[in-house]
Amino acid sequence: MKKKLNRIYNILCVIFALVFIAAMLLTVNSLPSIGEPTNPTNNVVSEKYLTDASWETGSLNAVSGMILDYRAFDTLGESCVLFVATIAVFIMLRRDEDSNPNLPTQYLNQSYEDEDDIIFKKTLEFLFPVILCFGIYVIANGHLSPGGGFSGGAIIGAGFILYLNAYGLDKIERFANSKTYLACSVCALLFYGLAKSYVFYVGANHLHSIIPVFADGTIFASGLILPLNIAVGIVVSNTVYALYIMFRRGGFNK
């Protein structure tokens, strides 16, 4: 009976795969040719983003105006995907005394860092504040120049990884541990959702918030885009560092 069920299961899997492949091939065959003027990419939407984003959103960077104003719902989904991905990796790679009582505590608290790498440590004493400041600069000026929460958050996350490799887990977890990760990520996602929830529910495109916008190129001229960029930067930096530490040792120490 079990062999028959396995055979039926395999046959159904093959049939489903063939149907899916056929549907994908038909979809690709129905796509418009590259370069045609009637293609969906050549419409009024892209023109509006490029011509109206600066005075409607206050963002001189059209990309930031698009992803954090016109299409802010998509960016919220992307940020939530990063948070869920981190939780999924934590579930799969979690390694602690509760999940494996036979694992020695010494192994759980093992340090992979070089204790006497003086050059690395002294260099990072200068570079770590510079990296953090540069990441904050990229986030804060994301509506004025290329950058934003995603790129700035990746820079800050990379700085945390360097700090971990230089000084060890005990020192970095004084300020970057599981509690701060959850608190910062959840607060950032909640703020993003609450700040843009009125737009999501009414189904409107670009409703003005209570924060005014100005196309004058100043840092506070973009309304909600700056705080939303900060929220995205927090989520991205936490994700970059958390994924690294999950794959390195199976989770935070505390």
PDB file of C-alpha atoms in Angstrom:
ATOM      1  CA  MET A   1       0.000   0.000   0.000  1.00  0.00           C
ATOM      2  CA  LYS A   2       2.818   2.390   0.893  1.00  0.00           C
ATOM      3  CA  LYS A   3       4.621   1.664  -2.384  1.00  0.00           C
ATOM      4  CA  LYS A   4       1.450   2.398  -4.362  1.00  0.00           C
ATOM      5  CA  LEU A   5       0.946   5.702  -2.558  1.00  0.00           C
ATOM      6  CA  ASN A   6       4.564   6.691  -3.207  1.00  0.00           C
ATOM      7  CA  ARG A   7       4.143   5.832  -6.892  1.00  0.00           C
ATOM      8  CA  ILE A   8       0.931   7.872  -7.134  1.00  0.00           C
ATOM      9  CA  TYR A   9       2.656  10.755  -5.326  1.00  0.00           C
ATOM     10  CA  ASN A  10       5.584  10.664  -7.753  1.00  0.00           C
ATOM     11  CA  ILE A  11       3.255  10.576 -10.762  1.00  0.00           C
ATOM     12  CA  LEU A  12       1.263  13.542  -9.451  1.00  0.00           C
ATOM     13  CA  CYS A  13       4.482  15.482  -8.834  1.00  0.00           C
ATOM     14  CA  VAL A  14       5.615  14.870 -12.416  1.00  0.00           C
ATOM     15  CA  ILE A  15       2.222  15.913 -13.796  1.00  0.00           C
ATOM     16  CA  PHE A  16       2.201  19.084 -11.701  1.00  0.00           C
ATOM     17  CA  ALA A  17       5.747  19.943 -12.797  1.00  0.00           C
ATOM     18  CA  LEU A  18       4.873  19.457 -16.472  1.00  0.00           C
ATOM     19  CA  VAL A  19       1.718  21.586 -16.163  1.00  0.00           C
ATOM     20  CA  PHE A  20       3.652  24.314 -14.375  1.00  0.00           C
ATOM     21  CA  ILE A  21       6.408  24.297 -17.003  1.00  0.00           C
ATOM     22  CA  ALA A  22       3.824  24.465 -19.798  1.00  0.00           C
ATOM     23  CA  ALA A  23       2.074  27.411 -18.116  1.00  0.00           C
ATOM     24  CA  MET A  24       5.376  29.259 -17.729  1.00  0.00           C
ATOM     25  CA  LEU A  25       6.327  28.663 -21.356  1.00  0.00           C
ATOM     26  CA  LEU A  26       2.942  29.935 -22.556  1.00  0.00           C
ATOM     27  CA  THR A  27       3.342  33.008 -20.345  1.00  0.00           C
ATOM     28  CA  VAL A  28       6.800  33.751 -21.709  1.00  0.00           C
ATOM     29  CA  ASN A  29       5.543  33.282 -25.255  1.00  0.00           C
ATOM     30  CA  SER A  30       2.801  35.866 -24.614  1.00  0.00           C
ATOM     31  CA  LEU A  31       5.207  38.542 -23.387  1.00  0.00           C
ATOM     32  CA  PRO A  32       5.651  41.573 -25.666  1.00  0.00           C
ATOM     33  CA  SER A  33       8.782  41.873 -27.741  1.00  0.00           C
ATOM     34  CA  ILE A  34      11.680  43.854 -26.342  1.00  0.00           C
ATOM     35  CA  GLY A  35      11.795  47.459 -27.480  1.00  0.00           C
ATOM     36  CA  GLU A  36       8.209  47.868 -28.680  1.00  0.00           C
ATOM     37  CA  PRO A  37       6.774  51.326 -27.880  1.00  0.00           C
ATOM     38  CA  THR A  38       3.537  49.746 -26.641  1.00  0.00           C
ATOM     39  CA  ASN A  39       5.290  47.724 -23.931  1.00  0.00           C
ATOM     40  CA  PRO A  40       3.979  48.203 -20.371  1.00  0.00           C
ATOM     41  CA  THR A  41       7.310  49.722 -19.364  1.00  0.00           C
ATOM     42  CA  ASN A  42       6.800  52.611 -21.768  1.00  0.00           C
ATOM     43  CA  ASN A  43       3.737  54.185 -20.185  1.00  0.00           C
ATOM     44  CA  VAL A  44       2.736  57.202 -18.158  1.00  0.00           C
ATOM     45  CA  VAL A  45       3.654  55.639 -14.797  1.00  0.00           C
ATOM     46  CA  SER A  46       7.416  55.855 -15.216  1.00  0.00           C
ATOM     47  CA  GLU A  47       7.069  59.335 -16.708  1.00  0.00           C
ATOM     48  CA  LYS A  48       5.055  60.489 -13.701  1.00  0.00           C
ATOM     49  CA  TYR A  49       7.622  59.085 -11.272  1.00  0.00           C
ATOM     50  CA  LEU A  50      10.437  60.959 -12.985  1.00  0.00           C
ATOM     51  CA  THR A  51       8.641  64.252 -13.502  1.00  0.00           C
ATOM     52  CA  ASP A  52       6.426  64.608 -10.425  1.00  0.00           C
ATOM     53  CA  ALA A  53       8.284  62.742  -7.652  1.00  0.00           C
ATOM     54  CA  SER A  54      10.366  65.715  -6.550  1.00  0.00           C
ATOM     55  CA  TRP A  55       7.486  68.113  -5.849  1.00  0.00           C
ATOM     56  CA  GLU A  56       4.878  65.506  -4.817  1.00  0.00           C
ATOM     57  CA  THR A  57       7.083  63.583  -2.379  1.00  0.00           C
ATOM     58  CA  GLY A  58       9.849  66.085  -1.612  1.00  0.00           C
ATOM     59  CA  SER A  59      12.426  63.493  -2.675  1.00  0.00           C
ATOM     60  CA  LEU A  60      15.057  64.516  -5.195  1.00  0.00           C
ATOM     61  CA  ASN A  61      15.906  60.825  -5.542  1.00  0.00           C
ATOM     62  CA  ALA A  62      13.095  59.441  -7.710  1.00  0.00           C
ATOM     63  CA  VAL A  63      13.767  55.887  -6.522  1.00  0.00           C
ATOM     64  CA  SER A  64      13.202  56.804  -2.870  1.00  0.00           C
ATOM     65  CA  GLY A  65      10.078  58.732  -3.789  1.00  0.00           C
ATOM     66  CA  MET A  66       8.762  55.704  -5.626  1.00  0.00           C
ATOM     67  CA  ILE A  67       9.519  52.932  -3.110  1.00  0.00           C
ATOM     68  CA  LEU A  68       8.681  54.928   0.043  1.00  0.00           C
ATOM     69  CA  ASP A  69       5.719  56.958  -1.176  1.00  0.00           C
ATOM     70  CA  TYR A  70       4.037  55.818  -4.380  1.00  0.00           C
ATOM     71  CA  ARG A  71       4.761  52.144  -3.695  1.00  0.00           C
ATOM     72  CA  ALA A  72       5.370  52.154   0.038  1.00  0.00           C
ATOM     73  CA  PHE A  73       3.234  49.030   0.478  1.00  0.00           C
ATOM     74  CA  ASP A  74       5.755  46.995  -1.567  1.00  0.00           C
ATOM     75  CA  THR A  75       8.627  48.193   0.595  1.00  0.00           C
ATOM     76  CA  LEU A  76       6.771  47.221   3.761  1.00  0.00           C
ATOM     77  CA  GLY A  77       6.364  43.731   2.308  1.00  0.00           C
ATOM     78  CA  GLU A  78      10.064  43.532   1.504  1.00  0.00           C
ATOM     79  CA  SER A  79      10.984  44.595   5.033  1.00  0.00           C
ATOM     80  CA  CYS A  80       8.631  41.997   6.508  1.00  0.00           C
ATOM     81  CA  VAL A  81      10.186  39.348   4.252  1.00  0.00           C
ATOM     82  CA  LEU A  82      13.614  40.159   5.705  1.00  0.00           C
ATOM     83  CA  PHE A  83      12.296  39.799   9.256  1.00  0.00           C
ATOM     84  CA  VAL A  84      10.508  36.523   8.483  1.00  0.00           C
ATOM     85  CA  ALA A  85      13.606  35.171   6.715  1.00  0.00           C
ATOM     86  CA  THR A  86      15.698  35.850   9.811  1.00  0.00           C
ATOM     87  CA  ILE A  87      13.177  34.063  12.034  1.00  0.00           C
ATOM     88  CA  ALA A  88      13.120  31.094   9.617  1.00  0.00           C
ATOM     89  CA  VAL A  89      16.920  30.846   9.625  1.00  0.00           C
ATOM     90  CA  PHE A  90      16.898  31.031  13.419  1.00  0.00           C
ATOM     91  CA  ILE A  91      14.416  28.138  13.607  1.00  0.00           C
ATOM     92  CA  MET A  92      16.502  25.983  11.254  1.00  0.00           C
ATOM     93  CA  LEU A  93      19.947  26.762  12.685  1.00  0.00           C
ATOM     94  CA  ARG A  94      19.139  27.306  16.350  1.00  0.00           C
ATOM     95  CA  ARG A  95      21.758  25.697  18.562  1.00  0.00           C
ATOM     96  CA  ASP A  96      21.563  25.983  22.325  1.00  0.00           C
ATOM     97  CA  GLU A  97      21.412  23.896  25.468  1.00  0.00           C
ATOM     98  CA  ASP A  98      17.626  23.544  25.387  1.00  0.00           C
ATOM     99  CA  SER A  99      17.482  22.232  21.819  1.00  0.00           C
ATOM    100  CA  ASN A 100      20.518  19.943  22.302  1.00  0.00           C
ATOM    101  CA  PRO A 101      21.230  19.093  25.951  1.00  0.00           C
ATOM    102  CA  ASN A 102      24.198  16.913  24.985  1.00  0.00           C
ATOM    103  CA  LEU A 103      26.047  19.848  23.429  1.00  0.00           C
ATOM    104  CA  PRO A 104      28.792  21.122  25.774  1.00  0.00           C
ATOM    105  CA  THR A 105      28.335  24.652  27.079  1.00  0.00           C
ATOM    106  CA  GLN A 106      31.928  25.410  26.188  1.00  0.00           C
ATOM    107  CA  TYR A 107      31.126  24.727  22.526  1.00  0.00           C
ATOM    108  CA  LEU A 108      28.093  26.993  22.652  1.00  0.00           C
ATOM    109  CA  ASN A 109      30.201  29.864  24.005  1.00  0.00           C
ATOM    110  CA  GLN A 110      33.160  29.110  21.734  1.00  0.00           C
ATOM    111  CA  SER A 111      34.966  32.178  20.458  1.00  0.00           C
ATOM    112  CA  TYR A 112      36.064  32.136  16.828  1.00  0.00           C
ATOM    113  CA  GLU A 113      37.929  35.413  17.006  1.00  0.00           C
ATOM    114  CA  ASP A 114      41.702  35.815  16.994  1.00  0.00           C
ATOM    115  CA  GLU A 115      42.673  36.980  20.470  1.00  0.00           C
ATOM    116  CA  ASP A 116      45.914  38.689  19.474  1.00  0.00           C
ATOM    117  CA  ASP A 117      44.991  40.330  16.160  1.00  0.00           C
ATOM    118  CA  ILE A 118      46.116  43.766  17.287  1.00  0.00           C
ATOM    119  CA  ILE A 119      46.248  45.246  13.779  1.00  0.00           C
ATOM    120  CA  PHE A 120      42.626  44.334  13.073  1.00  0.00           C
ATOM    121  CA  LYS A 121      41.407  45.669  16.421  1.00  0.00           C
ATOM    122  CA  LYS A 122      43.320  48.931  16.257  1.00  0.00           C
ATOM    123  CA  THR A 123      42.233  49.531  12.681  1.00  0.00           C
ATOM    124  CA  LEU A 124      38.599  48.904  13.575  1.00  0.00           C
ATOM    125  CA  GLU A 125      38.792  51.361  16.459  1.00  0.00           C
ATOM    126  CA  PHE A 126      39.043  54.018  13.777  1.00  0.00           C
ATOM    127  CA  LEU A 127      36.913  52.379  11.054  1.00  0.00           C
ATOM    128  CA  PHE A 128      33.902  51.277  13.114  1.00  0.00           C
ATOM    129  CA  PRO A 129      32.652  54.807  13.959  1.00  0.00           C
ATOM    130  CA  VAL A 130      33.366  55.867  10.365  1.00  0.00           C
ATOM    131  CA  ILE A 131      31.335  52.937   9.006  1.00  0.00           C
ATOM    132  CA  LEU A 132      28.401  53.713  11.308  1.00  0.00           C
ATOM    133  CA  CYS A 133      28.472  57.414  10.438  1.00  0.00           C
ATOM    134  CA  PHE A 134      28.625  56.657   6.732  1.00  0.00           C
ATOM    135  CA  GLY A 135      25.694  54.228   7.012  1.00  0.00           C
ATOM    136  CA  ILE A 136      23.645  56.824   8.888  1.00  0.00           C
ATOM    137  CA  TYR A 137      24.575  59.421   6.254  1.00  0.00           C
ATOM    138  CA  VAL A 138      23.415  57.128   3.432  1.00  0.00           C
ATOM    139  CA  ILE A 139      20.095  56.487   5.211  1.00  0.00           C
ATOM    140  CA  ALA A 140      19.464  60.128   6.127  1.00  0.00           C
ATOM    141  CA  ASN A 141      20.243  61.383   2.616  1.00  0.00           C
ATOM    142  CA  GLY A 142      18.421  58.630   0.764  1.00  0.00           C
ATOM    143  CA  HIS A 143      15.828  61.078  -0.547  1.00  0.00           C
ATOM    144  CA  LEU A 144      18.478  63.554  -1.712  1.00  0.00           C
ATOM    145  CA  SER A 145      21.063  61.281  -3.329  1.00  0.00           C
ATOM    146  CA  PRO A 146      21.524  57.594  -4.230  1.00  0.00           C
ATOM    147  CA  GLY A 147      21.125  55.529  -1.073  1.00  0.00           C
ATOM    148  CA  GLY A 148      18.428  54.983   1.489  1.00  0.00           C
ATOM    149  CA  GLY A 149      17.454  52.430   4.102  1.00  0.00           C
ATOM    150  CA  PHE A 150      18.472  49.330   2.190  1.00  0.00           C
ATOM    151  CA  SER A 151      22.014  50.380   1.267  1.00  0.00           C
ATOM    152  CA  GLY A 152      22.658  52.282   4.502  1.00  0.00           C
ATOM    153  CA  GLY A 153      21.348  49.401   6.600  1.00  0.00           C
ATOM    154  CA  ALA A 154      23.658  46.982   4.784  1.00  0.00           C
ATOM    155  CA  ILE A 155      26.623  49.244   5.580  1.00  0.00           C
ATOM    156  CA  ILE A 156      25.750  49.390   9.292  1.00  0.00           C
ATOM    157  CA  GLY A 157      25.181  45.622   9.393  1.00  0.00           C
ATOM    158  CA  ALA A 158      28.606  45.075   7.840  1.00  0.00           C
ATOM    159  CA  GLY A 159      30.101  47.313  10.544  1.00  0.00           C
ATOM    160  CA  PHE A 160      28.540  45.140  13.252  1.00  0.00           C
ATOM    161  CA  ILE A 161      29.980  42.022  11.598  1.00  0.00           C
ATOM    162  CA  LEU A 162      33.463  43.549  11.582  1.00  0.00           C
ATOM    163  CA  TYR A 163      33.094  44.522  15.239  1.00  0.00           C
ATOM    164  CA  LEU A 164      32.064  40.950  16.096  1.00  0.00           C
ATOM    165  CA  ASN A 165      35.094  39.496  14.318  1.00  0.00           C
ATOM    166  CA  ALA A 166      37.448  41.936  16.002  1.00  0.00           C
ATOM    167  CA  TYR A 167      36.236  42.006  19.599  1.00  0.00           C
ATOM    168  CA  GLY A 168      34.165  38.869  20.028  1.00  0.00           C
ATOM    169  CA  LEU A 169      30.581  38.009  20.836  1.00  0.00           C
ATOM    170  CA  ASP A 170      30.599  39.064  24.479  1.00  0.00           C
ATOM    171  CA  LYS A 171      31.518  42.676  23.723  1.00  0.00           C
ATOM    172  CA  ILE A 172      29.134  43.225  20.814  1.00  0.00           C
ATOM    173  CA  GLU A 173      26.206  41.674  22.673  1.00  0.00           C
ATOM    174  CA  ARG A 174      26.392  44.466  25.195  1.00  0.00           C
ATOM    175  CA  PHE A 175      24.410  46.486  22.647  1.00  0.00           C
ATOM    176  CA  ALA A 176      23.531  44.018  19.838  1.00  0.00           C
ATOM    177  CA  ASN A 177      21.755  41.007  21.305  1.00  0.00           C
ATOM    178  CA  SER A 178      18.506  39.151  20.732  1.00  0.00           C
ATOM    179  CA  LYS A 179      16.456  41.600  22.824  1.00  0.00           C
ATOM    180  CA  THR A 180      17.649  44.675  20.966  1.00  0.00           C
ATOM    181  CA  TYR A 181      17.226  42.871  17.633  1.00  0.00           C
ATOM    182  CA  LEU A 182      13.590  41.983  18.321  1.00  0.00           C
ATOM    183  CA  ALA A 183      12.761  45.355  19.889  1.00  0.00           C
ATOM    184  CA  CYS A 184      14.289  47.411  17.064  1.00  0.00           C
ATOM    185  CA  SER A 185      12.931  45.250  14.233  1.00  0.00           C
ATOM    186  CA  VAL A 186       9.395  45.014  15.599  1.00  0.00           C
ATOM    187  CA  CYS A 187       9.223  48.722  16.450  1.00  0.00           C
ATOM    188  CA  ALA A 188      10.532  49.686  13.000  1.00  0.00           C
ATOM    189  CA  LEU A 189       8.004  47.472  11.196  1.00  0.00           C
ATOM    190  CA  LEU A 190       5.130  48.664  13.410  1.00  0.00           C
ATOM    191  CA  PHE A 191       6.038  52.287  12.822  1.00  0.00           C
ATOM    192  CA  TYR A 192       6.190  51.731   9.067  1.00  0.00           C
ATOM    193  CA  GLY A 193       2.810  49.998   9.033  1.00  0.00           C
ATOM    194  CA  LEU A 194       1.126  52.618  11.208  1.00  0.00           C
ATOM    195  CA  ALA A 195       2.663  55.520   9.309  1.00  0.00           C
ATOM    196  CA  LYS A 196       1.307  54.287   5.974  1.00  0.00           C
ATOM    197  CA  SER A 197      -1.731  52.303   7.072  1.00  0.00           C
ATOM    198  CA  TYR A 198      -4.198  54.995   6.056  1.00  0.00           C
ATOM    199  CA  VAL A 199      -2.949  54.784   2.465  1.00  0.00           C
ATOM    200  CA  PHE A 200      -3.149  51.003   2.426  1.00  0.00           C
ATOM    201  CA  TYR A 201      -6.737  50.858   3.636  1.00  0.00           C
ATOM    202  CA  VAL A 202      -8.192  53.586   1.450  1.00  0.00           C
ATOM    203  CA  GLY A 203      -6.391  52.239  -1.615  1.00  0.00           C
ATOM    204  CA  ALA A 204      -5.170  55.670  -2.650  1.00  0.00           C
ATOM    205  CA  ASN A 205      -2.005  56.679  -4.423  1.00  0.00           C
ATOM    206  CA  HIS A 206       0.075  59.316  -2.713  1.00  0.00           C
ATOM    207  CA  LEU A 207      -2.109  60.775   0.034  1.00  0.00           C
ATOM    208  CA  HIS A 208      -0.286  63.558   1.811  1.00  0.00           C
ATOM    209  CA  SER A 209       0.632  62.970   5.432  1.00  0.00           C
ATOM    210  CA  ILE A 210       0.470  65.559   8.185  1.00  0.00           C
ATOM    211  CA  ILE A 211       4.174  66.233   7.596  1.00  0.00           C
ATOM    212  CA  PRO A 212       4.537  68.779   4.765  1.00  0.00           C
ATOM    213  CA  VAL A 213       6.865  68.174   1.833  1.00  0.00           C
ATOM    214  CA  PHE A 214       9.034  70.685   0.006  1.00  0.00           C
ATOM    215  CA  ALA A 215      11.105  70.285  -3.142  1.00  0.00           C
ATOM    216  CA  ASP A 216      13.940  72.375  -1.731  1.00  0.00           C
ATOM    217  CA  GLY A 217      16.524  69.635  -1.240  1.00  0.00           C
ATOM    218  CA  THR A 218      16.748  69.830   2.556  1.00  0.00           C
ATOM    219  CA  ILE A 219      16.978  66.796   4.800  1.00  0.00           C
ATOM    220  CA  PHE A 220      13.542  67.290   6.388  1.00  0.00           C
ATOM    221  CA  ALA A 221      11.736  68.192   3.156  1.00  0.00           C
ATOM    222  CA  SER A 222      10.401  64.748   2.261  1.00  0.00           C
ATOM    223  CA  GLY A 223       7.691  64.240   4.865  1.00  0.00           C
ATOM    224  CA  LEU A 224       7.526  60.610   5.948  1.00  0.00           C
ATOM    225  CA  ILE A 225      10.249  59.376   3.608  1.00  0.00           C
ATOM    226  CA  LEU A 226      13.083  60.138   6.050  1.00  0.00           C
ATOM    227  CA  PRO A 227      11.570  58.279   9.053  1.00  0.00           C
ATOM    228  CA  LEU A 228      10.521  55.421   6.771  1.00  0.00           C
ATOM    229  CA  ASN A 229      14.078  55.209   5.454  1.00  0.00           C
ATOM    230  CA  ILE A 230      15.305  55.011   9.048  1.00  0.00           C
ATOM    231  CA  ALA A 231      12.841  52.190   9.789  1.00  0.00           C
ATOM    232  CA  VAL A 232      13.966  50.255   6.716  1.00  0.00           C
ATOM    233  CA  GLY A 233      17.618  50.833   7.633  1.00  0.00           C
ATOM    234  CA  ILE A 234      17.047  49.394  11.108  1.00  0.00           C
ATOM    235  CA  VAL A 235      15.406  46.261   9.695  1.00  0.00           C
ATOM    236  CA  VAL A 236      18.106  45.730   7.053  1.00  0.00           C
ATOM    237  CA  SER A 237      21.051  46.256   9.423  1.00  0.00           C
ATOM    238  CA  ASN A 238      19.512  43.875  11.960  1.00  0.00           C
ATOM    239  CA  THR A 239      18.880  41.294   9.240  1.00  0.00           C
ATOM    240  CA  VAL A 240      22.430  41.436   7.848  1.00  0.00           C
ATOM    241  CA  TYR A 241      23.986  41.002  11.282  1.00  0.00           C
ATOM    242  CA  ALA A 242      21.467  38.426  12.518  1.00  0.00           C
ATOM    243  CA  LEU A 243      21.833  36.185   9.452  1.00  0.00           C
ATOM    244  CA  TYR A 244      25.615  36.285   9.826  1.00  0.00           C
ATOM    245  CA  ILE A 245      25.534  35.296  13.469  1.00  0.00           C
ATOM    246  CA  MET A 246      22.923  32.581  12.807  1.00  0.00           C
ATOM    247  CA  PHE A 247      25.089  30.889  10.208  1.00  0.00           C
ATOM    248  CA  ARG A 248      28.224  31.433  12.320  1.00  0.00           C
ATOM    249  CA  ARG A 249      27.127  29.954  15.635  1.00  0.00           C
ATOM    250  CA  GLY A 250      23.403  29.180  15.519  1.00  0.00           C
ATOM    251  CA  GLY A 251      22.036  32.259  17.273  1.00  0.00           C
ATOM    252  CA  PHE A 252      22.622  35.067  19.711  1.00  0.00           C
ATOM    253  CA  ASN A 253      24.392  34.343  22.983  1.00  0.00           C
ATOM    254  CA  LYS A 254      21.783  36.190  25.055  1.00  0.00           C
TER     255      LYS A 254
END
